[in-house]
Coordinates of C-alpha atoms in Angstrom, one line a residue:
M1 CA 0.0 0.0 0.0
K2 CA 1.1 3.6 -0.7
A3 CA 0.0 6.9 0.8
L4 CA -1.1 10.1 -0.9
V5 CA -0.8 13.2 1.4
L6 CA -2.5 16.3 0.1
C7 CA -0.7 19.6 0.9
G8 CA -1.8 21.8 -2.0
G9 CA -4.5 23.9 -0.4
S10 CA -4.1 27.6 0.2
G11 CA -5.5 27.7 3.7
T12 CA -7.8 30.7 3.3
R13 CA -9.6 30.1 6.6
L14 CA -6.3 30.5 8.5
R15 CA -5.4 33.9 7.0
P16 CA -3.4 36.0 7.7
I17 CA -1.1 33.3 9.1
T18 CA -1.2 31.4 5.8
H19 CA -0.3 34.4 3.7
T20 CA 3.3 33.5 4.7
Y21 CA 3.0 30.0 6.0
A22 CA 1.8 26.7 4.6
K23 CA -1.3 25.7 6.6
Q24 CA 0.0 22.1 7.0
L25 CA 3.2 23.5 8.7
V26 CA 1.5 25.6 11.3
P27 CA 2.7 24.1 14.6
V28 CA 0.6 22.5 17.3
A29 CA 2.5 21.7 20.5
N30 CA 5.5 23.1 18.6
R31 CA 5.4 20.6 15.8
P32 CA 3.8 21.1 12.3
V33 CA 0.4 19.4 12.1
L34 CA 1.6 17.6 8.9
F35 CA 4.2 15.7 10.9
Y36 CA 1.6 14.0 13.0
G37 CA -0.1 12.7 9.9
L38 CA 3.2 11.4 8.4
E39 CA 4.0 9.6 11.6
A40 CA 0.6 8.0 11.7
I41 CA 1.2 6.7 8.1
A42 CA 4.6 5.3 9.1
R43 CA 3.1 3.6 12.2
A44 CA 0.5 1.9 9.9
G45 CA 3.4 0.3 8.0
V46 CA 3.1 2.4 4.8
T47 CA 6.5 3.7 3.6
E48 CA 5.9 5.0 0.0
V49 CA 4.3 8.4 0.2
G50 CA 3.4 10.9 -2.5
V51 CA 3.0 14.4 -1.3
V52 CA 0.8 16.7 -3.5
V53 CA 2.1 20.3 -3.2
G54 CA 1.0 23.6 -4.7
N55 CA 2.4 27.1 -4.4
N56 CA 3.8 26.1 -0.9
G57 CA 5.9 23.3 -2.4
D58 CA 9.3 24.7 -1.5
E59 CA 8.2 25.2 2.1
I60 CA 6.8 21.6 2.4
R61 CA 9.9 20.1 0.8
A62 CA 12.2 22.0 3.1
A63 CA 10.3 20.8 6.2
V64 CA 9.7 17.1 5.1
G65 CA 12.8 16.5 3.0
D66 CA 13.0 12.9 1.6
G67 CA 10.9 11.6 4.4
S68 CA 13.6 9.5 6.0
R69 CA 13.2 11.2 9.4
F70 CA 9.8 9.7 9.5
G71 CA 10.8 6.3 8.1
L72 CA 9.2 7.2 4.8
R73 CA 10.3 7.6 1.1
V74 CA 8.6 10.7 -0.2
T75 CA 7.8 11.7 -3.8
Y76 CA 6.6 15.2 -4.5
I77 CA 3.7 15.6 -7.0
P78 CA 3.2 19.3 -8.1
Q79 CA -0.4 20.5 -8.5
Q80 CA -0.7 23.7 -10.4
R81 CA -4.0 24.7 -8.8
P82 CA -6.1 23.2 -6.0
L83 CA -8.8 21.7 -8.2
G84 CA -10.3 19.2 -5.8
L85 CA -9.3 16.0 -3.9
A86 CA -10.2 13.8 -6.9
H87 CA -8.0 16.0 -9.1
A88 CA -5.1 15.1 -6.7
V89 CA -5.8 11.4 -7.3
L90 CA -5.9 12.1 -11.0
I91 CA -2.5 13.7 -11.2
A92 CA -0.9 11.1 -8.9
R93 CA -1.8 8.2 -11.2
D94 CA 1.8 7.4 -12.3
F95 CA 3.0 7.4 -8.6
L96 CA 0.1 5.3 -7.4
G97 CA 0.0 2.7 -10.2
D98 CA -2.5 0.0 -9.5
E99 CA -1.7 -0.3 -5.8
D100 CA -4.1 0.3 -2.9
F101 CA -3.5 3.6 -1.2
V102 CA -4.5 5.7 1.8
M103 CA -5.3 9.4 1.1
Y104 CA -4.6 11.7 4.0
L105 CA -5.3 15.4 4.1
G106 CA -2.2 17.1 5.4
D107 CA -4.0 19.5 7.7
N108 CA -6.1 16.9 9.4
F109 CA -5.5 15.3 12.9
V110 CA -6.8 11.9 14.0
V111 CA -6.2 10.8 17.6
G112 CA -5.0 7.2 17.7
G113 CA -3.7 7.2 14.1
I114 CA -4.9 5.0 11.2
T115 CA -3.2 1.7 11.8
E116 CA -6.4 -0.2 12.6
L117 CA -8.2 1.3 9.6
V118 CA -5.3 0.3 7.2
D119 CA -5.2 -3.2 8.7
R120 CA -9.0 -3.6 8.2
F121 CA -8.8 -2.4 4.6
D122 CA -6.0 -4.8 3.8
A123 CA -7.9 -7.7 5.3
Q124 CA -11.3 -7.0 3.6
R125 CA -10.2 -5.3 0.4
P126 CA -13.2 -3.2 -0.5
D127 CA -12.9 -0.7 -3.4
A128 CA -13.1 2.2 -1.0
Q129 CA -13.2 2.7 2.8
I130 CA -14.3 6.1 4.2
L131 CA -14.1 7.4 7.7
L132 CA -17.2 9.2 9.2
T133 CA -17.8 11.2 12.3
R134 CA -20.9 13.0 13.6
V135 CA -20.6 16.8 13.5
S136 CA -22.9 19.7 14.5
D137 CA -22.3 21.6 11.2
P138 CA -22.4 19.0 8.4
S139 CA -22.9 21.6 5.7
A140 CA -19.2 22.5 6.1
F141 CA -18.0 19.0 5.1
G142 CA -18.6 16.2 2.7
V143 CA -21.6 14.3 4.1
A144 CA -22.6 10.7 3.8
E145 CA -26.1 9.1 3.7
L146 CA -26.4 5.6 5.0
D147 CA -29.3 3.1 4.6
G148 CA -30.9 1.1 7.3
R149 CA -28.1 -1.5 7.2
G150 CA -25.4 1.2 7.6
S151 CA -24.3 0.9 3.9
V152 CA -23.2 4.1 2.1
V153 CA -25.9 5.1 -0.4
G154 CA -25.1 8.7 -1.1
L155 CA -22.4 11.4 -0.7
E156 CA -22.5 15.1 -1.2
E157 CA -19.8 17.8 -0.8
K158 CA -20.8 20.8 1.5
P159 CA -24.6 20.4 0.9
E160 CA -26.9 23.3 1.7
H161 CA -29.4 20.8 3.1
P162 CA -27.4 17.8 4.6
K163 CA -29.2 14.5 4.7
S164 CA -27.3 13.4 7.8
D165 CA -24.8 14.7 10.4
L166 CA -22.1 12.2 9.2
A167 CA -19.1 14.1 7.9
L168 CA -16.2 12.5 6.0
V169 CA -13.0 12.6 7.9
G170 CA -9.9 13.5 5.9
V171 CA -8.7 9.9 5.6
Y172 CA -9.7 7.6 2.7
L173 CA -8.6 4.2 1.5
F174 CA -8.9 3.2 -2.1
G175 CA -8.3 0.3 -4.4
P176 CA -7.4 0.8 -8.1
A177 CA -11.0 1.2 -9.2
V178 CA -11.0 4.8 -8.0
H179 CA -8.8 5.8 -11.0
R180 CA -11.8 5.0 -13.3
A181 CA -14.0 7.1 -11.0
V182 CA -11.9 10.2 -11.0
R183 CA -11.6 10.1 -14.8
A184 CA -15.4 9.6 -15.2
I185 CA -16.6 12.6 -13.1
G186 CA -16.8 16.3 -14.1
P187 CA -16.3 19.4 -12.1
S188 CA -18.8 20.2 -9.4
R189 CA -20.7 23.5 -8.9
R190 CA -17.6 24.7 -7.1
G191 CA -15.5 24.0 -10.2
E192 CA -13.6 21.2 -8.5
L193 CA -13.3 17.4 -9.0
E194 CA -14.8 16.2 -5.7
I195 CA -13.8 13.0 -4.1
T196 CA -17.3 12.6 -2.9
D197 CA -18.5 12.5 -6.6
A198 CA -15.8 9.9 -7.3
I199 CA -16.9 7.7 -4.4
Q200 CA -20.6 8.2 -5.5
W201 CA -19.5 6.9 -8.9
L202 CA -18.1 3.8 -7.3
I203 CA -21.4 3.2 -5.4
D204 CA -23.5 3.7 -8.6
D205 CA -21.2 1.3 -10.4
G206 CA -21.9 -1.4 -7.9
R207 CA -18.5 -1.2 -6.2
D208 CA -17.8 -2.2 -2.6
V209 CA -17.7 1.1 -0.6
R210 CA -17.6 0.7 3.1
S211 CA -17.6 3.2 6.0
T212 CA -16.5 3.3 9.6
T213 CA -18.0 5.8 12.0
I214 CA -15.5 6.9 14.6
S215 CA -16.3 8.4 18.0
G216 CA -12.8 9.4 18.7
Y217 CA -11.2 12.8 18.2
W218 CA -10.7 14.3 14.7
K219 CA -10.1 17.8 13.5
D220 CA -9.7 19.6 10.3
T221 CA -7.3 22.3 11.4
G222 CA -8.6 24.7 8.8
N223 CA -9.4 27.6 11.2
V224 CA -7.9 29.1 14.4
D225 CA -10.4 27.5 16.8
D226 CA -9.7 24.1 15.5
M227 CA -5.9 24.7 15.6
L228 CA -6.2 25.7 19.3
E229 CA -8.3 22.6 20.0
V230 CA -5.8 20.3 18.4
N231 CA -3.0 22.0 20.4
R232 CA -5.0 21.4 23.6
T233 CA -5.5 17.8 22.8
I234 CA -1.8 17.1 22.1
L235 CA -0.7 19.0 25.1
E236 CA -3.0 16.9 27.3
S237 CA -0.7 14.0 26.7
L238 CA 2.5 16.0 27.0
A239 CA 5.5 14.4 28.6
P240 CA 6.8 16.9 31.1
G241 CA 10.4 17.7 31.5
V242 CA 12.9 20.5 32.1
A243 CA 15.9 20.6 29.6
G244 CA 16.3 24.3 29.9
E245 CA 16.7 26.7 32.9
V246 CA 14.1 27.4 35.5
D247 CA 15.2 29.8 38.3
E248 CA 14.3 29.4 42.0
S249 CA 11.7 32.2 41.9
S250 CA 9.7 30.4 39.2
E251 CA 7.0 27.8 39.6
L252 CA 6.0 25.0 37.2
V253 CA 2.6 23.5 37.9
G254 CA 1.4 20.3 36.1
R255 CA 2.7 19.0 32.8
V256 CA 5.2 21.5 31.6
R257 CA 8.0 21.0 29.2
V258 CA 10.8 23.5 29.1
E259 CA 12.9 22.6 26.0
S260 CA 16.7 22.9 25.7
G261 CA 18.0 26.4 25.7
A262 CA 14.8 27.9 27.1
R263 CA 14.8 30.1 30.3
V264 CA 12.0 30.7 32.8
L265 CA 12.8 33.5 35.2
G266 CA 10.5 34.8 37.9
S267 CA 7.5 33.3 36.2
R268 CA 4.6 30.8 36.7
I269 CA 3.9 28.2 34.1
V270 CA 0.7 26.1 34.5
G271 CA 0.5 23.1 32.3
P272 CA -0.1 21.5 30.1
A273 CA 2.3 23.9 28.3
V274 CA 5.5 23.8 26.3
I275 CA 8.2 26.5 26.2
G276 CA 10.3 26.1 23.0
S277 CA 14.1 26.1 22.8
G278 CA 15.8 29.5 23.0
T279 CA 12.7 31.2 24.4
T280 CA 12.9 33.3 27.5
V281 CA 9.9 33.8 29.9
T282 CA 10.5 36.6 32.4
G283 CA 8.1 37.9 35.1
S284 CA 5.2 36.3 33.3
Y285 CA 2.3 33.8 33.6
V286 CA 1.9 31.1 30.9
G287 CA -1.4 29.3 31.4
P288 CA -2.8 25.9 30.4
F289 CA -2.9 24.7 26.8
T290 CA -0.3 27.1 25.6
S291 CA 2.6 26.3 23.2
V292 CA 5.4 28.9 22.8
A293 CA 7.7 28.1 19.9
E294 CA 11.5 28.7 19.8
N295 CA 13.3 32.0 20.3
C296 CA 10.4 33.9 21.7
R297 CA 10.4 36.5 24.5
I298 CA 7.5 36.6 27.0
T299 CA 8.1 39.5 29.4
D300 CA 5.8 40.9 32.1
S301 CA 2.8 39.3 30.3
E302 CA 0.0 36.7 30.7
V303 CA -0.9 34.2 28.0
E304 CA -3.0 31.1 28.0
F305 CA -4.8 28.7 25.7
S306 CA -2.8 30.1 22.8
I307 CA -0.2 29.2 20.2
V308 CA 2.8 31.6 19.8
L309 CA 5.0 30.9 16.8
R310 CA 8.8 31.4 16.7
D311 CA 10.7 34.6 17.1
S312 CA 7.7 36.5 18.6
R313 CA 7.7 38.9 21.6
L314 CA 5.0 39.7 24.1
Q315 CA 5.9 42.5 26.5
G316 CA 3.8 44.1 29.2
V317 CA 0.5 42.7 27.9
R318 CA -2.5 41.2 29.9
R319 CA -4.2 39.0 29.2
V320 CA -3.7 37.2 25.8
Q321 CA -5.9 34.1 25.4
A322 CA -7.4 31.9 22.7
S323 CA -5.0 33.4 20.2
L324 CA -2.8 32.3 17.4
I325 CA 0.2 34.6 17.1
G326 CA 2.4 34.3 14.0
R327 CA 6.2 34.4 13.5
N328 CA 8.2 37.6 14.3
V329 CA 5.2 39.3 15.9
V330 CA 5.6 42.0 18.6
V331 CA 2.7 42.6 21.0
T332 CA 3.1 45.5 23.4
P333 CA 0.7 47.9 25.2
A334 CA -0.7 50.8 23.3
P335 CA 0.8 54.2 24.4
R336 CA -1.3 55.9 27.1
T337 CA -3.2 58.9 26.0
P338 CA -3.8 61.9 28.3
D339 CA -7.1 61.8 30.1
A340 CA -9.2 64.9 29.9
H341 CA -12.7 65.9 31.1
R342 CA -15.0 68.5 29.7
F343 CA -17.8 69.8 31.8
V344 CA -20.8 72.1 31.6
L345 CA -22.0 72.2 35.2
G346 CA -24.8 74.1 36.7
D347 CA -24.7 76.0 40.0
H348 CA -24.3 73.8 43.1
S349 CA -23.2 70.7 41.2
E350 CA -21.1 68.0 42.8
V351 CA -18.9 65.7 40.5
Q352 CA -16.8 62.7 41.4
I353 CA -14.0 61.8 39.0
P354 CA -12.1 58.5 39.3
T355 CA -8.4 58.9 39.6

């Protein structure tokens, strides 16, 4: 089996971060979200990986390299424009050949990995296996309709009137029949080749399409709230440790990791939290579910439930929370403006002014 990892999207929902950063490389718990997916693929025993890249190709290549750090062999597949998930399968035909493959969206996060899913597919050999989960806003996803026996009978991409609350998770497994499907379909009303249309073609052609509904945690990290939730989830299993410097006037509470070269001075860190290498936290409070990347400066400030990317500085600010702060950002208090009062007061007035 091979893997096809999709990293060609532009990440419009994460702007302005993704104006200068590939969305798959935005860190959660100080590691790019893409890396968690690559590690899940390697744990499932898949070693040949095609990575579909777009305008962010150079950045993805620089981060992932040849894949050897993950135990993988990576081939890069350029996509001129993001024209849909099925289009990614279409352009990856030469790489995939006639082998089974798992398709993994590079900005998705699945707790527990995909090993069980891959093993089940390998044992049962359907033409397609999809992963479903119940969501509160199905119109934002591909949606599956099941019959009374639990078989997939219909799929629709981002429907205005969803027929169920079962959303497709960004992990798919396919046999070689999908290549006929992606060649047979046309663009959707969004102008894209939808993978839901390709799977529907397989269903209509009488192919064996199976689904698994998961109750575990899955996130499409396409917006800030979801990034923060994935960050929280990963930090909850954080292995604490102090490889950097923590002075005697500082306090670490709970699962806190201070990475090599980091310094915590006169501060209180309440975990789960991670302080990246080369970062200095001085006279500050870093609260739960916060990851601070490398070479940052947090001075006389308070921050919690946030992600701070590398080389950024918070100085004299209270309180920063539920925030995603990009690279090389400076956050400081606004200059104080002189206070002034203007009165028109009648005779015998009495006025109290706060000082």
